[in-house]
Coordinates of C-alpha atoms and ligand atoms in Angstrom, one line a residue:
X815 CA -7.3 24.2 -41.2
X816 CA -3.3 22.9 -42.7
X817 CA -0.8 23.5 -41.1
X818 CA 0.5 24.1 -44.6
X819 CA -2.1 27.2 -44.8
X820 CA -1.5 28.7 -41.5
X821 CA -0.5 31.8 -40.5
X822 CA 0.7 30.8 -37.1
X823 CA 4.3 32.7 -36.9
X824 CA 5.8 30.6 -34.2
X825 CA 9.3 31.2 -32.0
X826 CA 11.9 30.3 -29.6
X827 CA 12.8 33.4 -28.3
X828 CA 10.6 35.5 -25.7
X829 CA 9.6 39.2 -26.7
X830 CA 12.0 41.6 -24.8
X831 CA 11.5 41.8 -21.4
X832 CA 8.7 39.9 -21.1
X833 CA 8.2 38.3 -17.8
X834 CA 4.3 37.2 -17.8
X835 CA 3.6 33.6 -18.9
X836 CA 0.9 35.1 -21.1
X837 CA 2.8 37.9 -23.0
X838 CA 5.5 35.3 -23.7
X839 CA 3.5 32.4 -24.9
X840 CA 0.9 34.2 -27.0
X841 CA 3.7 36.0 -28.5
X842 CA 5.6 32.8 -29.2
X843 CA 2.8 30.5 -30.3
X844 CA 2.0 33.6 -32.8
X845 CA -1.3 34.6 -31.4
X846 CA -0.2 38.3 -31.2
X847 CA 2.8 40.5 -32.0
X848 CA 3.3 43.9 -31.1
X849 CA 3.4 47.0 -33.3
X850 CA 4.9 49.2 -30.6
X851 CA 4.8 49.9 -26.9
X852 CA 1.2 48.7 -25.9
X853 CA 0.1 48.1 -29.7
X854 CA -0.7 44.8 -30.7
X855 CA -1.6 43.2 -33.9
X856 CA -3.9 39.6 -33.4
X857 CA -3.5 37.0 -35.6
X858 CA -5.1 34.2 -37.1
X859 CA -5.0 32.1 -33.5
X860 CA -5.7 34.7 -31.3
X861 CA -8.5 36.3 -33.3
X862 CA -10.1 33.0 -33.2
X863 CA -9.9 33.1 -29.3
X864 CA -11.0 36.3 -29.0
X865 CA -14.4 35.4 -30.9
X866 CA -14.8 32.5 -29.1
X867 CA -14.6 34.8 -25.7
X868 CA -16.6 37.4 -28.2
X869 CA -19.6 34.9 -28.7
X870 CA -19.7 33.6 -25.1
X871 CA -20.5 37.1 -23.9
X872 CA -22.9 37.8 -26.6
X873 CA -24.5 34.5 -25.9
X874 CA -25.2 35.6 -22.3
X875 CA -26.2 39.5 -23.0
X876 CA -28.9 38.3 -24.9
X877 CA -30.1 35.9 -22.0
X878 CA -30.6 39.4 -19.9
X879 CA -32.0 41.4 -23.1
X880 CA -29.1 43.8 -23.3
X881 CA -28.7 44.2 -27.1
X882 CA -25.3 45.3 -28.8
X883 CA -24.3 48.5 -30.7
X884 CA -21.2 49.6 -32.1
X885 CA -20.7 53.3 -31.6
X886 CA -17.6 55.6 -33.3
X887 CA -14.9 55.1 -31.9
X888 CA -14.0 58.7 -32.4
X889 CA -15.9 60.8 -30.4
X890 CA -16.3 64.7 -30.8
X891 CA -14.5 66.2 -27.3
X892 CA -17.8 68.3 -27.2
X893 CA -19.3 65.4 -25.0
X894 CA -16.2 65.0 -23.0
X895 CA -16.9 68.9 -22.2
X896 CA -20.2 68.6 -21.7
X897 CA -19.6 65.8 -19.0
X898 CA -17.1 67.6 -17.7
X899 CA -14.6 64.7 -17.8
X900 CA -12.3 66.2 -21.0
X901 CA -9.9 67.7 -18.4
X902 CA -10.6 65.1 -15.2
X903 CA -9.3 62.2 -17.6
X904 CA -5.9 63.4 -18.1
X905 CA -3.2 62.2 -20.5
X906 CA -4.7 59.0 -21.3
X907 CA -7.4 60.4 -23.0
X908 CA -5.5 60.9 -26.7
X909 CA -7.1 64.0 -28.4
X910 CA -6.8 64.0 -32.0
X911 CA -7.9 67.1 -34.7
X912 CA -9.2 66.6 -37.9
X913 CA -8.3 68.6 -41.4
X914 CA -11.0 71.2 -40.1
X915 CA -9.7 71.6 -37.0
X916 CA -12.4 70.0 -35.0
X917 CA -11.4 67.9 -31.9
X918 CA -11.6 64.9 -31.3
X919 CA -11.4 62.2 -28.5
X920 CA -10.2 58.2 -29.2
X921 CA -12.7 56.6 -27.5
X922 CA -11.2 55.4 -23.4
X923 CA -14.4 54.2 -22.4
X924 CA -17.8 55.2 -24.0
X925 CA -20.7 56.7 -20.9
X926 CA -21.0 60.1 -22.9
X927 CA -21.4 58.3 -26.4
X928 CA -23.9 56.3 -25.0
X929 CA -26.1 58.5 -23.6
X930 CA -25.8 60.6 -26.0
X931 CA -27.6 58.2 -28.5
X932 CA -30.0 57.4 -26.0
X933 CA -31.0 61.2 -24.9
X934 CA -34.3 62.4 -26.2
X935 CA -34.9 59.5 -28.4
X936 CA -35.9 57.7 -25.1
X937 CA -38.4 60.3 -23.1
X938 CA -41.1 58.1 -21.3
X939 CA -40.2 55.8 -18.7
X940 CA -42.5 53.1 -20.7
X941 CA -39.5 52.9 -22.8
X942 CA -36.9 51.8 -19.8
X943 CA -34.7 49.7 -18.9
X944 CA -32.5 49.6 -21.6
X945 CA -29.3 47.9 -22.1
X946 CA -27.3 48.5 -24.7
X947 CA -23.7 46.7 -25.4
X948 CA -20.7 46.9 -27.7
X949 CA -17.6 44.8 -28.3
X950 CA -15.5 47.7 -29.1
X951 CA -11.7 48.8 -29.0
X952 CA -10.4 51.0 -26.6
X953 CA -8.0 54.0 -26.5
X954 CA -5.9 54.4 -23.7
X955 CA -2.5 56.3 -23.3
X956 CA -1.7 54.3 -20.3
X957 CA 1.7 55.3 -18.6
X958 CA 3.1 52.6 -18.3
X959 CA 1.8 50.0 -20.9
X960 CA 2.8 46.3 -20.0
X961 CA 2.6 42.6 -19.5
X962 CA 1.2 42.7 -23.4
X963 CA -2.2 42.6 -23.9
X964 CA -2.9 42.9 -20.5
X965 CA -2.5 46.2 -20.0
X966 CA -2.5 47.6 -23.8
X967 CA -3.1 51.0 -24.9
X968 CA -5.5 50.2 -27.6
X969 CA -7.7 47.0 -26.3
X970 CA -10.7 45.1 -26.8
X971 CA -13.8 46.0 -24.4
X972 CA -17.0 44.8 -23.9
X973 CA -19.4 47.5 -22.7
X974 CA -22.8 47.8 -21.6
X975 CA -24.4 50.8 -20.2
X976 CA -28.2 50.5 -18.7
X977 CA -30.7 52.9 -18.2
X978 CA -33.6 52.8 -15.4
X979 CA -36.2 54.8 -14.1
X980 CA -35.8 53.9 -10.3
X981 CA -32.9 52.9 -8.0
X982 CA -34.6 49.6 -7.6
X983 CA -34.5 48.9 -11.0
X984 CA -30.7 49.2 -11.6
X985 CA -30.3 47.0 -8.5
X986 CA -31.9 44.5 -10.1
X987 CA -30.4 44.7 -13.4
X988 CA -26.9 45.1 -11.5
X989 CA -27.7 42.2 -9.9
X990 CA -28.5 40.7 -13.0
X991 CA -25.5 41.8 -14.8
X992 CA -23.4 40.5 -12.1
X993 CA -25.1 36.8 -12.5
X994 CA -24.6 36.7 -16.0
X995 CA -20.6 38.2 -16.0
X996 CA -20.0 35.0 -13.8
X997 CA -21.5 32.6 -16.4
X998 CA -19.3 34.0 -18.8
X999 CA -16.4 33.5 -16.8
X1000 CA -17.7 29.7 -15.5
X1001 CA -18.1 29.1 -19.4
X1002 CA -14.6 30.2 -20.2
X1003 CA -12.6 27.8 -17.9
X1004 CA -11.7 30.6 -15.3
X1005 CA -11.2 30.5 -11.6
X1006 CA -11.9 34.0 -10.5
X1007 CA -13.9 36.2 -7.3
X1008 CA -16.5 39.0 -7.3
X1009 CA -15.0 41.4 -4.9
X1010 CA -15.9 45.0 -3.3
X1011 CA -14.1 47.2 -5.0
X1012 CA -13.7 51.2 -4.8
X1013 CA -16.3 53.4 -6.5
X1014 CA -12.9 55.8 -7.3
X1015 CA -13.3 58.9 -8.9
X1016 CA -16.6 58.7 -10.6
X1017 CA -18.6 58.4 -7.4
X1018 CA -21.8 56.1 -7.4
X1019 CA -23.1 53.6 -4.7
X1020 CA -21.9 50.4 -6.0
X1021 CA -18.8 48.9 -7.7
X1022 CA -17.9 45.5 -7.9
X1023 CA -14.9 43.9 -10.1
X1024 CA -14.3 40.5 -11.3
X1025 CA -10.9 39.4 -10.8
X1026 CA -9.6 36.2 -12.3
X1027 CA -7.1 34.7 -9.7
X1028 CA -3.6 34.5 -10.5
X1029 CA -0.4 35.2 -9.0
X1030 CA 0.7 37.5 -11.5
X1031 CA -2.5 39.5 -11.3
X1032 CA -1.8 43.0 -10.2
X1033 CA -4.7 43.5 -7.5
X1034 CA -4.3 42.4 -4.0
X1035 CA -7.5 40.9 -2.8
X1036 CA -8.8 39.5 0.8
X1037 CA -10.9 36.5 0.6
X1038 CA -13.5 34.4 2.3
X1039 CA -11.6 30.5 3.0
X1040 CA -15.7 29.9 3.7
X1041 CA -17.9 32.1 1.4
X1042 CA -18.0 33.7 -1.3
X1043 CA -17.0 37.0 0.2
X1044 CA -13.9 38.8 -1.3
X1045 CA -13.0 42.9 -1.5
X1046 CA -10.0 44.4 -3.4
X1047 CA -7.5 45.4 -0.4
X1048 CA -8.3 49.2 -1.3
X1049 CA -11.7 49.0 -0.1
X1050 CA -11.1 46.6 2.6
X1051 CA -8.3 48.5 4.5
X1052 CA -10.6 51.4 3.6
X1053 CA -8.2 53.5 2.1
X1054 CA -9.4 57.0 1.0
X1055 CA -7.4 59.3 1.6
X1056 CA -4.3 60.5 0.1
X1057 CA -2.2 59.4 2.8
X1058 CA -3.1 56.0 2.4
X1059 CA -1.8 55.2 -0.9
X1060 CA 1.2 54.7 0.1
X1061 CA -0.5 51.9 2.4
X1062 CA -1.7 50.4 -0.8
X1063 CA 1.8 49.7 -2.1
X1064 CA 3.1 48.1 0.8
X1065 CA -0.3 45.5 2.2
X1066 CA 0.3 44.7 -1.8
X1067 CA 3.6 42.9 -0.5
X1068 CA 2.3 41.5 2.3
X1069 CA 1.6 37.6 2.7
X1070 CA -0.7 37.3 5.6
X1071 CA -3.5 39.9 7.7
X1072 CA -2.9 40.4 10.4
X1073 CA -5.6 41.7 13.0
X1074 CA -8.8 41.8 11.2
X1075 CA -8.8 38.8 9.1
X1076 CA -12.8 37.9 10.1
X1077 CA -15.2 37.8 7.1
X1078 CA -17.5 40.6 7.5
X1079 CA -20.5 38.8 6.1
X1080 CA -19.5 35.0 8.0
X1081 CA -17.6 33.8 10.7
X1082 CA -15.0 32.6 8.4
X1083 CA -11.4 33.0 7.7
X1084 CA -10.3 35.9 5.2
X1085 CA -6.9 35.3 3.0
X1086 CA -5.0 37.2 0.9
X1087 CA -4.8 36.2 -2.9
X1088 CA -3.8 37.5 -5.8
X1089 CA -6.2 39.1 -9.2
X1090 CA -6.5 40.2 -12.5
X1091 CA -9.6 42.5 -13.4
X1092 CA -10.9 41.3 -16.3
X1093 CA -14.2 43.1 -15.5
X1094 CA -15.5 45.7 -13.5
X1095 CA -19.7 46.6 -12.5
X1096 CA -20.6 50.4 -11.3
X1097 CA -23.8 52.1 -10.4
X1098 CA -23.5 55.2 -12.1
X1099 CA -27.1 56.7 -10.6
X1100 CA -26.6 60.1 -12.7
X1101 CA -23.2 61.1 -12.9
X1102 CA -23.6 61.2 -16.4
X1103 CA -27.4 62.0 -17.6
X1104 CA -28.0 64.7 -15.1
X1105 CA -24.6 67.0 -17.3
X1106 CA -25.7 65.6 -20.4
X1107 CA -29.3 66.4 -20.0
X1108 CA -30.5 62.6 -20.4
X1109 CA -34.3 62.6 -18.7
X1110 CA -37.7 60.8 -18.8
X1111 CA -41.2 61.7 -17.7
X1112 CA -42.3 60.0 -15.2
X1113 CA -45.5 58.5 -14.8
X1114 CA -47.0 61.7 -13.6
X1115 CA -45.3 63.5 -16.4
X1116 CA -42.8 64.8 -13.9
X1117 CA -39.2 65.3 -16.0
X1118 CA -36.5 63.2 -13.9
X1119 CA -32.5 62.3 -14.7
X1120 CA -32.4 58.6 -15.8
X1121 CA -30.2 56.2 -13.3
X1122 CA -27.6 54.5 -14.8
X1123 CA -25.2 51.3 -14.4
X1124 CA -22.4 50.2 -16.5
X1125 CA -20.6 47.1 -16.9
X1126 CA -17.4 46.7 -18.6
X1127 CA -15.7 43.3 -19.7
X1128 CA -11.6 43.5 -20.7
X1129 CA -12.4 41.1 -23.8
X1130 CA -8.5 41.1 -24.6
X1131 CA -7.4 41.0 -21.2
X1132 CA -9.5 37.8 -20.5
X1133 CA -7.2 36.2 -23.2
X1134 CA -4.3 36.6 -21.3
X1135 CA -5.8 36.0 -18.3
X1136 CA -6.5 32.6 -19.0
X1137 CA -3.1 32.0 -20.3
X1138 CA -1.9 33.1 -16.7
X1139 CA -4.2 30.6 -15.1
X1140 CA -3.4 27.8 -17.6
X1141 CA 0.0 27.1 -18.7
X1142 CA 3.3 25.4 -18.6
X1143 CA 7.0 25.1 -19.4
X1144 CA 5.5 24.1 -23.1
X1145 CA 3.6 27.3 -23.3
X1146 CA -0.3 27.6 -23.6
X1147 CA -2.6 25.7 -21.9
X1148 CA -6.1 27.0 -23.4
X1149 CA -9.4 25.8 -21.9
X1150 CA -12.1 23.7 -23.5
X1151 CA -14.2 27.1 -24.5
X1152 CA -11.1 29.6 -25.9
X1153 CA -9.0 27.0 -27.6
X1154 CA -8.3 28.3 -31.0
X1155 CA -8.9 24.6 -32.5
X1156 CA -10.1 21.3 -30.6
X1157 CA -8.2 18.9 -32.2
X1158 CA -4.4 18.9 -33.8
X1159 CA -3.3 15.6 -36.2
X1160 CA 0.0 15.5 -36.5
X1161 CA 1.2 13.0 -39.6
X1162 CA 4.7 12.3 -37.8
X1163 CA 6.0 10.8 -41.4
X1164 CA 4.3 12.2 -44.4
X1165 CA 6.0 9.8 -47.0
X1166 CA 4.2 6.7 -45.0
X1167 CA 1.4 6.4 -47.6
X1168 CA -0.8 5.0 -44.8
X1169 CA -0.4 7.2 -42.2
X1170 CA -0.9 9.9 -44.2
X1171 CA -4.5 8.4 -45.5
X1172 CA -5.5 8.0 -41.5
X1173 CA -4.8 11.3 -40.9
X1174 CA -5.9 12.8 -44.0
X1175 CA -9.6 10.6 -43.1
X1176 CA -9.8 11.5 -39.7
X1177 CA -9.4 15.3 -40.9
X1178 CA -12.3 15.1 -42.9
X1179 CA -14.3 13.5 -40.3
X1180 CA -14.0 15.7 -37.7
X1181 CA -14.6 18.5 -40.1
X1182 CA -17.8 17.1 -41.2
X1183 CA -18.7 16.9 -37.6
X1184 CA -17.8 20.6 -37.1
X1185 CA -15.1 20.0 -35.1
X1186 CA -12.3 22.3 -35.1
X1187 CA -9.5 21.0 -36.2
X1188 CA -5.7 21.5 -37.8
X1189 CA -4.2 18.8 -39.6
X1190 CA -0.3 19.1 -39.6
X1191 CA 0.2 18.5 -42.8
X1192 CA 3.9 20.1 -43.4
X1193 CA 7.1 18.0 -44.1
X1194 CA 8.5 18.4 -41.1
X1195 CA 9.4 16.3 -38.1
X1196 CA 7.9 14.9 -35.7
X1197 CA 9.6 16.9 -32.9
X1198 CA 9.4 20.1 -34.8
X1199 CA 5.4 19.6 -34.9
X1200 CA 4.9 18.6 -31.3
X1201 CA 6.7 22.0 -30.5
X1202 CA 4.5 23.9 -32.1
X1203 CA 1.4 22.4 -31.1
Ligands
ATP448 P1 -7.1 48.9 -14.4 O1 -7.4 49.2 -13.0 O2 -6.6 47.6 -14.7 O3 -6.4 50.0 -15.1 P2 -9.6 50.2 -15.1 O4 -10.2 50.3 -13.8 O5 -8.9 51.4 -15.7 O6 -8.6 49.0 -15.2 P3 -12.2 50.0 -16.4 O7 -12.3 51.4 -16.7 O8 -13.0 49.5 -15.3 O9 -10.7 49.6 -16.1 O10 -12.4 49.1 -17.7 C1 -13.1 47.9 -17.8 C2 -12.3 46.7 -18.1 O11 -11.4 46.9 -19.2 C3 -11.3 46.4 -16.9 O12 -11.9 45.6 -16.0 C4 -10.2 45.6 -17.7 O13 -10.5 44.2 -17.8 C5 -10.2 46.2 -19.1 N1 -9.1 47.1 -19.2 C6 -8.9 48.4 -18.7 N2 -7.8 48.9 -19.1 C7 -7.1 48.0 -19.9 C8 -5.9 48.0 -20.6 N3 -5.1 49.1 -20.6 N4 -5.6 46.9 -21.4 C9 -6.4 45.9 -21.4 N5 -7.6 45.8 -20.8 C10 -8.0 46.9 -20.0
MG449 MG1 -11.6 49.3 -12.8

């Protein structure tokens, strides 16, 4: 790419109120610009990242044979009814109607569309497990959108859903899932923690989330100084009850635990750190097939609900994420697998003849090799160029 040719809208100034590294550096290095509260538009720089983080996740799906869809985004609220979660998801679920007056539902998250494509099309349990993925946006009229794309209303997900015929089976792909959702991360550049997390709302018997540490991150977690151990404080300070919510909000303040700060699963020492979930793991069992009628027969031709898992991945969230891990006063520091280009040439005089030729050579090279690279080919200085890279 030329600098000459690039749509990279750069600037000084921070967008308003801004106070994450991430929403102020992607916004001034002109990987994303906002439309309007939680609305973001991703240009040229940060769609590359995002298909770098894109092709790192496909590459590891299709390592554990789940295989990716893309289902409407609009979905008829029918399901939602027939689920039973049109009222329990409240306002961030944004109905829409269409020129018939049929309603609609902007896809939040996508268990009812999923099974729904999966229901009697799959009826023998010859034909399980099944994992099936998309890379899909996201409607979600969050409160209190913030932080920019880390907490967007519409945002990028990566979803699977799996479907089993035993409790056994869903361990192992969950077990499987959870394996490959920490390649992804190792491949990306990221420091983060599998911990505990709560099963909330939905039920289930298992929920674990993947939290990328940061200070920024909003999730207060206690971890293992020994092994890998780690639960989001929720869960560990068991909290479920009404009551202790209020709890939540203040051990998210505090610095140290006190008391009970022994690892449940060694003898080591358990800290508190700070996280960003960029990805969360559930076992669903059937909370959704058993309402939506989703079945197989057995192998003695007995009819049984399938059990189900599902994994979802904050593809846009990630983006920021490692901008909150990896910066400094100069902005952006992107890692080895989501930088938007490998290699930057600044000519620092364009009229020297010579210098121009070495860079112009060296562009071709390394373009020839596939390397990704942006030469800086504008008459500008050299100051001016060193800023924007
Ligand atoms: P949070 O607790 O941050 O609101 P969630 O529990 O509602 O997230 P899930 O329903 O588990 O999120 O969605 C799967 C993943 O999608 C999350 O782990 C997160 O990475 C991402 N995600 C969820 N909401 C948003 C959002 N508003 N903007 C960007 N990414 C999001
Ligand atoms: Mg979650």
């Amino acid at each position: 790419m030329r600098f000459t040719r690039l749509y990279a809208p750069t600037t000084k100034e921070a967008p308003q109120g801004a106070v994450l590294a991430s929403h102020i550096y992607l916004s001034r290095a002109g990987c994303i610009a906002q439309v309007a509260s939680g609305l973001y538009n991703y240009l040229p720089l940060g769609k590359r990242v995002l298909k770098k983080i894109e092709t790192i996740i496909n590459e590891e799906m299709a390592k554990v044979y789940a295989q990716e869809v893309e289902l409407s985004f609009v979905t008829p609220i029918e399901l939602w009814e027939e689920s039973g979660r049109a009222d329990k998801f409240g306002k961030e679920l944004l109905r829409v109607k269409d020129r018939k007056d049929n309603s609609f539902v902007l896809g939040p998250t996508h268990e009812e569309m999923m099974v729904n494509i999966v229901r009697k099309k799959v009826t023998s349990y010859k034909q399980l497990p099944l994992n099936l993925y998309q890379m899909k946006i996201k409607f979600r009229d969050e409160a209190r959108p913030r932080f920019g794309v880390m907490r967007g209303r519409e945002f990028l997900m990566k979803d699977a859903y799996s479907f089993h015929a035993s409790e056994e089976d869903l361990d192992r792909e969950f077990n499987t899932m959870e394996v490959a959702y920490k390649t992804i991360l190792t491949r990306l550049g990221l420091d983060f923690r599998v911990v505990e997390a709560d099963s909330g709302a939905i039920g289930g018997s298992g929920s674990k989330e993947l939290m990328v540490i940061a200070d920024s991150g909003e999730d207060t977690l206690a971890v293992c100084d020994s092994c890998e151990y780690g639960a989001n404080i929720e869960v560990y300070m068991n909290l479920d009850d009404e009551n202790d919510e209020a709890e939540v909000v203040e051990y998210t303040d505090i610095k140290e635990l006190k008391g009970d700060d022994n690892c449940p699963q060694c003898s080591g020492k358990l800290s508190l750190t700070k996280g960003i979930e960029v990805g969360h793991i559930f076992k669903l069992g059937t909370t959704y097939s058993k309402p939506l009628g989703c079945t197989y027969l057995d192998e003695n031709g007995k009819s049984q609900d399938m059990i189900m898992g599902t994994y979802g991945m904050g593809v846009s969230r990630i983006m920021a994420a490692v901008i909150e891990q990896h910066n400094d006063e100069k902005g952006c520091i992107w890692t080895d697998a989501t930088t938007p280009y490998k290699v930057n040439i600044l000519i620092s005089n364009i009229k020297d003849e010579a210098q121009l030729a070495y860079g112009e050579n060296l562009y071709k090279e390394l373009n020839a090799k596939g390397i990704e690279v942006i030469i800086d080919d504008r008459k500008e200085r050299f100051g001016f160029k060193m800023k924007d890279a």
